[in-house]
PDB file of C-alpha atoms in Angstrom:
ATOM      1  CA  MET A   1     109.067 128.705  88.535  1.00  0.00           C
ATOM      2  CA  TYR A   2     108.909 129.414  92.239  1.00  0.00           C
ATOM      3  CA  ASN A   3     105.504 131.004  91.870  1.00  0.00           C
ATOM      4  CA  MET A   4     104.340 128.008  89.909  1.00  0.00           C
ATOM      5  CA  HIS A   5     105.355 125.771  92.781  1.00  0.00           C
ATOM      6  CA  HIS A   6     103.132 127.654  95.128  1.00  0.00           C
ATOM      7  CA  SER A   7     100.266 128.343  92.802  1.00  0.00           C
ATOM      8  CA  HIS A   8      99.881 124.699  91.970  1.00  0.00           C
ATOM      9  CA  PHE A   9     100.390 123.087  95.247  1.00  0.00           C
ATOM     10  CA  ASN A  10      97.970 123.919  97.784  1.00  0.00           C
ATOM     11  CA  ILE A  11      97.105 120.671  98.003  1.00  0.00           C
ATOM     12  CA  LEU A  12      99.320 120.121 100.398  1.00  0.00           C
ATOM     13  CA  LEU A  13      97.441 121.265 102.451  1.00  0.00           C
ATOM     14  CA  PHE A  14      94.536 120.816 102.300  1.00  0.00           C
ATOM     15  CA  VAL A  15      94.656 120.165 105.683  1.00  0.00           C
ATOM     16  CA  SER A  16      91.651 121.656 106.612  1.00  0.00           C
ATOM     17  CA  ILE A  17      91.135 118.210 107.154  1.00  0.00           C
ATOM     18  CA  GLY A  18      89.416 118.109 110.359  1.00  0.00           C
ATOM     19  CA  ASN A  19      88.498 115.096 112.208  1.00  0.00           C
ATOM     20  CA  ALA A  20      85.459 113.533 113.506  1.00  0.00           C
ATOM     21  CA  GLU A  21      83.475 112.841 116.540  1.00  0.00           C
ATOM     22  CA  ARG A  22      81.255 113.978 119.269  1.00  0.00           C
ATOM     23  CA  SER A  23      81.371 117.560 120.432  1.00  0.00           C
ATOM     24  CA  ASP A  24      80.868 116.519 124.059  1.00  0.00           C
ATOM     25  CA  THR A  25      84.394 115.111 124.239  1.00  0.00           C
ATOM     26  CA  ARG A  26      87.080 117.574 125.196  1.00  0.00           C
ATOM     27  CA  ILE A  27      90.670 117.158 126.295  1.00  0.00           C
ATOM     28  CA  LEU A  28      91.582 119.942 128.694  1.00  0.00           C
ATOM     29  CA  LEU A  29      94.736 121.981 128.911  1.00  0.00           C
ATOM     30  CA  THR A  30      96.811 121.320 131.978  1.00  0.00           C
ATOM     31  CA  SER A  31      98.049 124.082 134.223  1.00  0.00           C
ATOM     32  CA  ASN A  32     101.310 124.402 132.327  1.00  0.00           C
ATOM     33  CA  ALA A  33      99.377 124.907 129.077  1.00  0.00           C
ATOM     34  CA  THR A  34     100.398 121.657 127.432  1.00  0.00           C
ATOM     35  CA  LEU A  35      97.810 119.444 125.855  1.00  0.00           C
ATOM     36  CA  ARG A  36      96.885 116.311 127.752  1.00  0.00           C
ATOM     37  CA  GLU A  37      96.208 113.828 124.991  1.00  0.00           C
ATOM     38  CA  LYS A  38      95.198 110.235 124.668  1.00  0.00           C
ATOM     39  CA  HIS A  39      97.008 108.128 122.112  1.00  0.00           C
ATOM     40  CA  GLY A  40      95.796 104.775 120.875  1.00  0.00           C
ATOM     41  CA  GLU A  41      93.728 102.845 118.405  1.00  0.00           C
ATOM     42  CA  ASP A  42      90.289 104.175 117.512  1.00  0.00           C
ATOM     43  CA  TYR A  43      91.052 107.606 118.907  1.00  0.00           C
ATOM     44  CA  CYS A  44      91.403 110.912 117.086  1.00  0.00           C
ATOM     45  CA  ALA A  45      93.969 113.602 117.884  1.00  0.00           C
ATOM     46  CA  MET A  46      91.821 116.369 116.386  1.00  0.00           C
ATOM     47  CA  TYR A  47      88.099 116.785 115.949  1.00  0.00           C
ATOM     48  CA  ASP A  48      85.958 118.913 113.692  1.00  0.00           C
ATOM     49  CA  ILE A  49      86.579 122.435 112.388  1.00  0.00           C
ATOM     50  CA  CYS A  50      86.764 125.193 114.980  1.00  0.00           C
ATOM     51  CA  GLY A  51      87.497 128.231 112.854  1.00  0.00           C
ATOM     52  CA  ALA A  52      88.558 129.730 109.564  1.00  0.00           C
ATOM     53  CA  ARG A  53      91.494 132.022 108.878  1.00  0.00           C
ATOM     54  CA  SER A  54      91.148 135.381 107.183  1.00  0.00           C
ATOM     55  CA  ASP A  55      91.894 133.689 103.850  1.00  0.00           C
ATOM     56  CA  GLY A  56      89.119 131.151 104.349  1.00  0.00           C
ATOM     57  CA  LYS A  57      91.280 128.141 105.227  1.00  0.00           C
ATOM     58  CA  VAL A  58      89.496 126.158 107.907  1.00  0.00           C
ATOM     59  CA  VAL A  59      91.386 124.836 110.920  1.00  0.00           C
ATOM     60  CA  ASN A  60      90.816 121.779 113.076  1.00  0.00           C
ATOM     61  CA  CYS A  61      89.733 121.684 116.688  1.00  0.00           C
ATOM     62  CA  PRO A  62      92.567 120.570 118.986  1.00  0.00           C
ATOM     63  CA  PHE A  63      90.435 118.148 120.982  1.00  0.00           C
ATOM     64  CA  GLY A  64      90.841 114.388 121.026  1.00  0.00           C
ATOM     65  CA  SER A  65      87.843 112.097 120.760  1.00  0.00           C
ATOM     66  CA  PRO A  66      86.920 108.515 119.914  1.00  0.00           C
ATOM     67  CA  SER A  67      86.718 107.630 116.242  1.00  0.00           C
ATOM     68  CA  VAL A  68      83.199 107.210 114.850  1.00  0.00           C
ATOM     69  CA  LYS A  69      81.367 104.819 112.588  1.00  0.00           C
ATOM     70  CA  PRO A  70      80.353 106.499 109.310  1.00  0.00           C
ATOM     71  CA  ASP A  71      77.143 105.709 107.488  1.00  0.00           C
ATOM     72  CA  ASP A  72      77.402 103.457 104.451  1.00  0.00           C
ATOM     73  CA  LEU A  73      77.403 106.320 101.940  1.00  0.00           C
ATOM     74  CA  LEU A  74      80.238 108.199 103.627  1.00  0.00           C
ATOM     75  CA  SER A  75      82.181 104.969 104.096  1.00  0.00           C
ATOM     76  CA  ALA A  76      81.907 104.276 100.364  1.00  0.00           C
ATOM     77  CA  LYS A  77      83.004 107.828  99.510  1.00  0.00           C
ATOM     78  CA  ILE A  78      86.049 107.534 101.727  1.00  0.00           C
ATOM     79  CA  GLN A  79      86.966 104.108 100.362  1.00  0.00           C
ATOM     80  CA  SER A  80      86.916 105.466  96.816  1.00  0.00           C
ATOM     81  CA  LEU A  81      89.734 107.895  97.627  1.00  0.00           C
ATOM     82  CA  CYS A  82      91.288 106.284 100.693  1.00  0.00           C
ATOM     83  CA  PRO A  83      91.164 102.474 100.424  1.00  0.00           C
ATOM     84  CA  THR A  84      93.380 102.133 103.508  1.00  0.00           C
ATOM     85  CA  ILE A  85      90.631 103.658 105.681  1.00  0.00           C
ATOM     86  CA  SER A  86      87.919 101.243 106.767  1.00  0.00           C
ATOM     87  CA  GLY A  87      85.624 100.893 109.752  1.00  0.00           C
ATOM     88  CA  ASN A  88      85.583 103.898 112.056  1.00  0.00           C
ATOM     89  CA  ILE A  89      86.965 107.249 110.939  1.00  0.00           C
ATOM     90  CA  CYS A  90      88.339 110.520 112.281  1.00  0.00           C
ATOM     91  CA  CYS A  91      86.774 112.877 109.728  1.00  0.00           C
ATOM     92  CA  THR A  92      83.308 114.276 109.121  1.00  0.00           C
ATOM     93  CA  GLU A  93      81.745 114.211 105.682  1.00  0.00           C
ATOM     94  CA  ALA A  94      82.335 117.926 105.158  1.00  0.00           C
ATOM     95  CA  GLN A  95      85.977 117.538 106.095  1.00  0.00           C
ATOM     96  CA  PHE A  96      86.416 114.558 103.791  1.00  0.00           C
ATOM     97  CA  ASP A  97      84.841 116.519 100.945  1.00  0.00           C
ATOM     98  CA  THR A  98      87.354 119.305 101.609  1.00  0.00           C
ATOM     99  CA  LEU A  99      90.220 116.820 101.567  1.00  0.00           C
ATOM    100  CA  ARG A 100      89.026 115.311  98.308  1.00  0.00           C
ATOM    101  CA  ALA A 101      88.639 118.698  96.626  1.00  0.00           C
ATOM    102  CA  GLN A 102      92.102 119.760  97.660  1.00  0.00           C
ATOM    103  CA  VAL A 103      94.064 116.631  96.765  1.00  0.00           C
ATOM    104  CA  GLN A 104      92.339 116.580  93.384  1.00  0.00           C
ATOM    105  CA  GLN A 105      94.524 119.564  92.559  1.00  0.00           C
ATOM    106  CA  ALA A 106      97.552 117.253  92.720  1.00  0.00           C
ATOM    107  CA  ILE A 107      96.103 114.493  90.570  1.00  0.00           C
ATOM    108  CA  PRO A 108      96.959 116.077  87.177  1.00  0.00           C
ATOM    109  CA  PHE A 109     100.603 116.229  88.232  1.00  0.00           C
ATOM    110  CA  LEU A 110     100.898 112.681  89.578  1.00  0.00           C
ATOM    111  CA  VAL A 111      98.283 110.676  87.695  1.00  0.00           C
ATOM    112  CA  GLY A 112     100.880 109.430  85.205  1.00  0.00           C
ATOM    113  CA  CYS A 113     102.273 107.155  87.890  1.00  0.00           C
ATOM    114  CA  PRO A 114      99.563 105.309  89.849  1.00  0.00           C
ATOM    115  CA  ALA A 115     101.983 104.138  92.552  1.00  0.00           C
ATOM    116  CA  CYS A 116     103.176 107.684  93.253  1.00  0.00           C
ATOM    117  CA  LEU A 117      99.638 109.017  93.350  1.00  0.00           C
ATOM    118  CA  ARG A 118      98.456 106.246  95.686  1.00  0.00           C
ATOM    119  CA  ASN A 119     101.330 106.858  98.100  1.00  0.00           C
ATOM    120  CA  PHE A 120     100.699 110.603  98.030  1.00  0.00           C
ATOM    121  CA  LEU A 121      96.975 110.208  98.694  1.00  0.00           C
ATOM    122  CA  ASN A 122      97.619 107.744 101.518  1.00  0.00           C
ATOM    123  CA  LEU A 123      99.835 110.303 103.254  1.00  0.00           C
ATOM    124  CA  PHE A 124      96.884 112.694 103.559  1.00  0.00           C
ATOM    125  CA  CYS A 125      94.127 110.108 103.915  1.00  0.00           C
ATOM    126  CA  GLU A 126      95.814 108.733 107.024  1.00  0.00           C
ATOM    127  CA  LEU A 127      96.399 112.208 108.445  1.00  0.00           C
ATOM    128  CA  SER A 128      92.793 113.169 107.858  1.00  0.00           C
ATOM    129  CA  CYS A 129      90.625 110.144 108.459  1.00  0.00           C
ATOM    130  CA  SER A 130      92.513 107.240 110.043  1.00  0.00           C
ATOM    131  CA  PRO A 131      90.624 105.851 113.050  1.00  0.00           C
ATOM    132  CA  HIS A 132      94.024 105.479 114.738  1.00  0.00           C
ATOM    133  CA  GLN A 133      95.029 109.066 114.083  1.00  0.00           C
ATOM    134  CA  SER A 134      96.130 109.779 117.645  1.00  0.00           C
ATOM    135  CA  GLN A 135      98.787 107.082 117.401  1.00  0.00           C
ATOM    136  CA  PHE A 136     100.793 109.165 114.947  1.00  0.00           C
ATOM    137  CA  ILE A 137      99.418 112.703 115.282  1.00  0.00           C
ATOM    138  CA  ASN A 138     100.192 114.909 118.272  1.00  0.00           C
ATOM    139  CA  VAL A 139      98.845 118.453 118.604  1.00  0.00           C
ATOM    140  CA  THR A 140     101.786 120.583 119.739  1.00  0.00           C
ATOM    141  CA  SER A 141     100.315 124.098 119.866  1.00  0.00           C
ATOM    142  CA  ILE A 142      96.959 125.856 119.895  1.00  0.00           C
ATOM    143  CA  SER A 143      95.962 129.070 118.156  1.00  0.00           C
ATOM    144  CA  LYS A 144      92.997 131.328 118.816  1.00  0.00           C
ATOM    145  CA  LEU A 145      90.614 132.263 116.019  1.00  0.00           C
ATOM    146  CA  LYS A 146      87.750 134.506 117.094  1.00  0.00           C
ATOM    147  CA  ASN A 147      88.029 133.174 120.644  1.00  0.00           C
ATOM    148  CA  ASN A 148      87.953 129.565 119.468  1.00  0.00           C
ATOM    149  CA  SER A 149      90.831 127.188 120.118  1.00  0.00           C
ATOM    150  CA  THR A 150      92.241 125.745 116.891  1.00  0.00           C
ATOM    151  CA  VAL A 151      95.200 123.593 115.943  1.00  0.00           C
ATOM    152  CA  GLY A 152      98.346 125.685 115.633  1.00  0.00           C
ATOM    153  CA  SER A 153     100.814 122.919 114.866  1.00  0.00           C
ATOM    154  CA  ILE A 154     101.100 119.149 114.913  1.00  0.00           C
ATOM    155  CA  ASP A 155     103.738 116.456 114.894  1.00  0.00           C
ATOM    156  CA  TYR A 156     103.040 113.808 112.258  1.00  0.00           C
ATOM    157  CA  TYR A 157     104.996 110.662 113.081  1.00  0.00           C
ATOM    158  CA  ILE A 158     105.759 108.641 109.986  1.00  0.00           C
ATOM    159  CA  THR A 159     108.412 106.067 109.163  1.00  0.00           C
ATOM    160  CA  ASP A 160     111.432 107.075 107.143  1.00  0.00           C
ATOM    161  CA  ALA A 161     110.730 103.999 105.019  1.00  0.00           C
ATOM    162  CA  PHE A 162     107.350 105.383 103.944  1.00  0.00           C
ATOM    163  CA  GLY A 163     108.819 108.807 103.278  1.00  0.00           C
ATOM    164  CA  GLU A 164     111.633 107.340 101.209  1.00  0.00           C
ATOM    165  CA  SER A 165     109.269 105.110  99.229  1.00  0.00           C
ATOM    166  CA  LEU A 166     106.907 108.010  98.601  1.00  0.00           C
ATOM    167  CA  PHE A 167     109.702 110.180  97.249  1.00  0.00           C
ATOM    168  CA  GLU A 168     111.294 107.420  95.183  1.00  0.00           C
ATOM    169  CA  SER A 169     107.971 106.595  93.548  1.00  0.00           C
ATOM    170  CA  CYS A 170     107.367 110.233  92.612  1.00  0.00           C
ATOM    171  CA  LYS A 171     110.749 111.806  91.958  1.00  0.00           C
ATOM    172  CA  GLU A 172     110.895 111.022  88.218  1.00  0.00           C
ATOM    173  CA  VAL A 173     107.203 111.437  87.403  1.00  0.00           C
ATOM    174  CA  LYS A 174     106.745 113.829  84.502  1.00  0.00           C
ATOM    175  CA  PHE A 175     104.056 116.458  84.099  1.00  0.00           C
ATOM    176  CA  GLY A 176     102.590 117.499  80.785  1.00  0.00           C
ATOM    177  CA  THR A 177     104.138 118.064  77.418  1.00  0.00           C
ATOM    178  CA  MET A 178     106.907 120.178  78.960  1.00  0.00           C
ATOM    179  CA  ASN A 179     108.391 116.940  80.299  1.00  0.00           C
ATOM    180  CA  SER A 180     109.027 118.717  83.591  1.00  0.00           C
ATOM    181  CA  ARG A 181     109.188 116.650  86.753  1.00  0.00           C
ATOM    182  CA  ALA A 182     106.008 116.802  88.815  1.00  0.00           C
ATOM    183  CA  ILE A 183     108.072 117.253  91.980  1.00  0.00           C
ATOM    184  CA  GLU A 184     108.975 120.732  90.735  1.00  0.00           C
ATOM    185  CA  PHE A 185     105.320 121.690  91.064  1.00  0.00           C
ATOM    186  CA  VAL A 186     104.157 119.647  94.043  1.00  0.00           C
ATOM    187  CA  GLY A 187     107.384 119.679  96.043  1.00  0.00           C
ATOM    188  CA  ALA A 188     109.307 122.821  95.076  1.00  0.00           C
ATOM    189  CA  GLY A 189     111.950 120.620  93.472  1.00  0.00           C
ATOM    190  CA  ALA A 190     112.699 118.630  96.641  1.00  0.00           C
ATOM    191  CA  LYS A 191     115.779 116.426  96.387  1.00  0.00           C
ATOM    192  CA  ASN A 192     114.709 113.903  99.039  1.00  0.00           C
ATOM    193  CA  PHE A 193     111.700 113.061 101.178  1.00  0.00           C
ATOM    194  CA  ARG A 194     112.807 115.253 104.071  1.00  0.00           C
ATOM    195  CA  GLU A 195     112.891 118.315 101.833  1.00  0.00           C
ATOM    196  CA  TRP A 196     109.474 117.358 100.456  1.00  0.00           C
ATOM    197  CA  PHE A 197     108.031 116.920 103.941  1.00  0.00           C
ATOM    198  CA  ALA A 198     109.478 120.270 105.006  1.00  0.00           C
ATOM    199  CA  PHE A 199     107.738 121.910 102.052  1.00  0.00           C
ATOM    200  CA  ILE A 200     104.449 120.166 102.765  1.00  0.00           C
ATOM    201  CA  GLY A 201     104.587 121.016 106.450  1.00  0.00           C
ATOM    202  CA  ARG A 202     105.164 124.757 106.190  1.00  0.00           C
ATOM    203  CA  LYS A 203     102.352 126.854 107.621  1.00  0.00           C
ATOM    204  CA  ALA A 204     101.109 129.028 104.783  1.00  0.00           C
ATOM    205  CA  SER A 205     100.890 132.772 105.164  1.00  0.00           C
ATOM    206  CA  PRO A 206      97.430 134.264 104.577  1.00  0.00           C
ATOM    207  CA  ASP A 207      96.243 134.003 100.976  1.00  0.00           C
ATOM    208  CA  LEU A 208      99.098 131.693  99.983  1.00  0.00           C
ATOM    209  CA  PRO A 209      98.745 128.006  99.165  1.00  0.00           C
ATOM    210  CA  GLY A 210      99.565 125.506 101.863  1.00  0.00           C
ATOM    211  CA  SER A 211      98.595 124.214 105.255  1.00  0.00           C
ATOM    212  CA  PRO A 212      96.693 126.441 107.714  1.00  0.00           C
ATOM    213  CA  TYR A 213      98.843 125.013 110.507  1.00  0.00           C
ATOM    214  CA  ALA A 214     102.389 123.732 110.776  1.00  0.00           C
ATOM    215  CA  ILE A 215     103.089 120.038 110.266  1.00  0.00           C
ATOM    216  CA  ASN A 216     106.334 118.700 111.692  1.00  0.00           C
ATOM    217  CA  PHE A 217     107.119 115.288 110.195  1.00  0.00           C
ATOM    218  CA  ARG A 218     108.978 113.039 112.620  1.00  0.00           C
ATOM    219  CA  SER A 219     109.926 109.369 112.893  1.00  0.00           C
ATOM    220  CA  ASP A 220     110.743 109.156 116.619  1.00  0.00           C
ATOM    221  CA  ALA A 221     107.315 108.248 118.037  1.00  0.00           C
ATOM    222  CA  ASP A 222     107.172 107.616 121.791  1.00  0.00           C
ATOM    223  CA  GLU A 223     105.746 104.121 121.967  1.00  0.00           C
ATOM    224  CA  SER A 224     105.640 104.257 125.768  1.00  0.00           C
ATOM    225  CA  ILE A 225     102.597 106.551 125.550  1.00  0.00           C
ATOM    226  CA  GLY A 226     100.825 104.562 122.846  1.00  0.00           C
ATOM    227  CA  MET A 227     102.229 106.267 119.772  1.00  0.00           C
ATOM    228  CA  LYS A 228     103.743 104.670 116.693  1.00  0.00           C
ATOM    229  CA  PRO A 229     104.622 106.102 113.289  1.00  0.00           C
ATOM    230  CA  MET A 230     102.224 105.880 110.376  1.00  0.00           C
ATOM    231  CA  ASN A 231     103.405 103.110 108.089  1.00  0.00           C
ATOM    232  CA  VAL A 232     100.785 102.027 105.572  1.00  0.00           C
ATOM    233  CA  THR A 233     102.066 100.139 102.569  1.00  0.00           C
ATOM    234  CA  ALA A 234     104.025 102.301 100.146  1.00  0.00           C
ATOM    235  CA  TYR A 235     104.190 101.152  96.540  1.00  0.00           C
ATOM    236  CA  SER A 236     107.174 101.177  94.234  1.00  0.00           C
ATOM    237  CA  CYS A 237     106.695 102.897  90.884  1.00  0.00           C
ATOM    238  CA  GLY A 238     107.725  99.545  89.405  1.00  0.00           C
ATOM    239  CA  ASP A 239     104.886  97.722  91.173  1.00  0.00           C
ATOM    240  CA  THR A 240     103.130  95.472  88.685  1.00  0.00           C
ATOM    241  CA  SER A 241      99.643  96.458  89.864  1.00  0.00           C
ATOM    242  CA  LEU A 242     100.331 100.197  90.009  1.00  0.00           C
ATOM    243  CA  GLY A 243     103.104 100.374  87.478  1.00  0.00           C
ATOM    244  CA  CYS A 244     104.264 103.540  85.768  1.00  0.00           C
ATOM    245  CA  SER A 245     105.783 104.201  82.366  1.00  0.00           C
ATOM    246  CA  CYS A 246     109.540 103.923  82.008  1.00  0.00           C
ATOM    247  CA  GLY A 247     109.684 107.699  81.592  1.00  0.00           C
ATOM    248  CA  ASP A 248     108.121 108.100  85.028  1.00  0.00           C
ATOM    249  CA  CYS A 249     109.935 105.157  86.605  1.00  0.00           C
ATOM    250  CA  PRO A 250     113.300 104.450  84.951  1.00  0.00           C
ATOM    251  CA  SER A 251     114.345 102.356  87.974  1.00  0.00           C
ATOM    252  CA  ALA A 252     111.668  99.709  87.317  1.00  0.00           C
ATOM    253  CA  PRO A 253     113.098  96.269  86.481  1.00  0.00           C
ATOM    254  CA  VAL A 254     111.340  96.246  83.106  1.00  0.00           C
ATOM    255  CA  CYS A 255     112.994  99.569  82.302  1.00  0.00           C
ATOM    256  CA  SER A 256     116.559  98.514  83.015  1.00  0.00           C
ATOM    257  CA  SER A 257     119.120  99.143  80.301  1.00  0.00           C
ATOM    258  CA  SER A 258     119.322  95.446  79.501  1.00  0.00           C
ATOM    259  CA  ALA A 259     115.602  95.159  78.796  1.00  0.00           C
ATOM    260  CA  PRO A 260     115.464  97.370  75.685  1.00  0.00           C
ATOM    261  CA  GLN A 261     118.717  95.869  74.373  1.00  0.00           C
ATOM    262  CA  HIS A 262     117.284  92.390  74.728  1.00  0.00           C
ATOM    263  CA  PHE A 263     114.097  93.542  73.035  1.00  0.00           C
ATOM    264  CA  MET A 264     116.002  95.080  70.116  1.00  0.00           C
ATOM    265  CA  LYS A 265     118.114  91.967  69.653  1.00  0.00           C
ATOM    266  CA  ARG A 266     114.957  89.892  69.479  1.00  0.00           C
ATOM    267  CA  ILE A 267     113.438  92.255  66.921  1.00  0.00           C
ATOM    268  CA  LEU A 268     116.576  92.282  64.760  1.00  0.00           C
ATOM    269  CA  ALA A 269     116.765  88.486  64.859  1.00  0.00           C
ATOM    270  CA  GLN A 270     113.334  88.128  63.325  1.00  0.00           C
TER     271      GLN A 270
END
């Protein structure tokens, strides 16, 4: 089963997800080798792809830059997968296409519960393309690939509330005729959102599924420097617009133990 976890979930990481903007913008390293970054709305923490690992996984450039306005076609493409992203973006078309190809690997596991899938996609859409990326992403180390600077690790600030809602919406989702829980495949059987985030954030060894750089999920954003945790709306698996079956969401109000009893009583009374 452990091998299945890893063979099926690269998604996670996808994160070749670069980010967009002009190549003339560079944030320089200070003398003590820490990254001097700008955090705020309409600003990206990473920009473009600056290299590829030996296993082909591409890695972002660790340079901040203003977000950019996409053309209408790219904007429509992004909206189709990432409805929370509008206006300017922090991803190029090639990087968005990479994101889309990678998260599509997760869809067969999570598609049974639209709320879970939407929450999961939003986690990576915001990381990849949000025009406010620098508010919740901080590059914490730089790696060298063929003399190019690339992202070595990042902090991804995200509210515990989103993490909890994401996990709760997905934890009972079933995959396939085996009736196995999807979290076994896409989260290595995580028991809570922190375990799931730890799995997602691991830097993958060469030729293994996973992220090409480390992702440290945190909730303690330093608002004094313009940062705040990512907190897009997270949907319950019992949401009426993105509702899931009772098998995938036994906690939904319509799936409570009293509901089927009431239904059976009504049937028997007829």
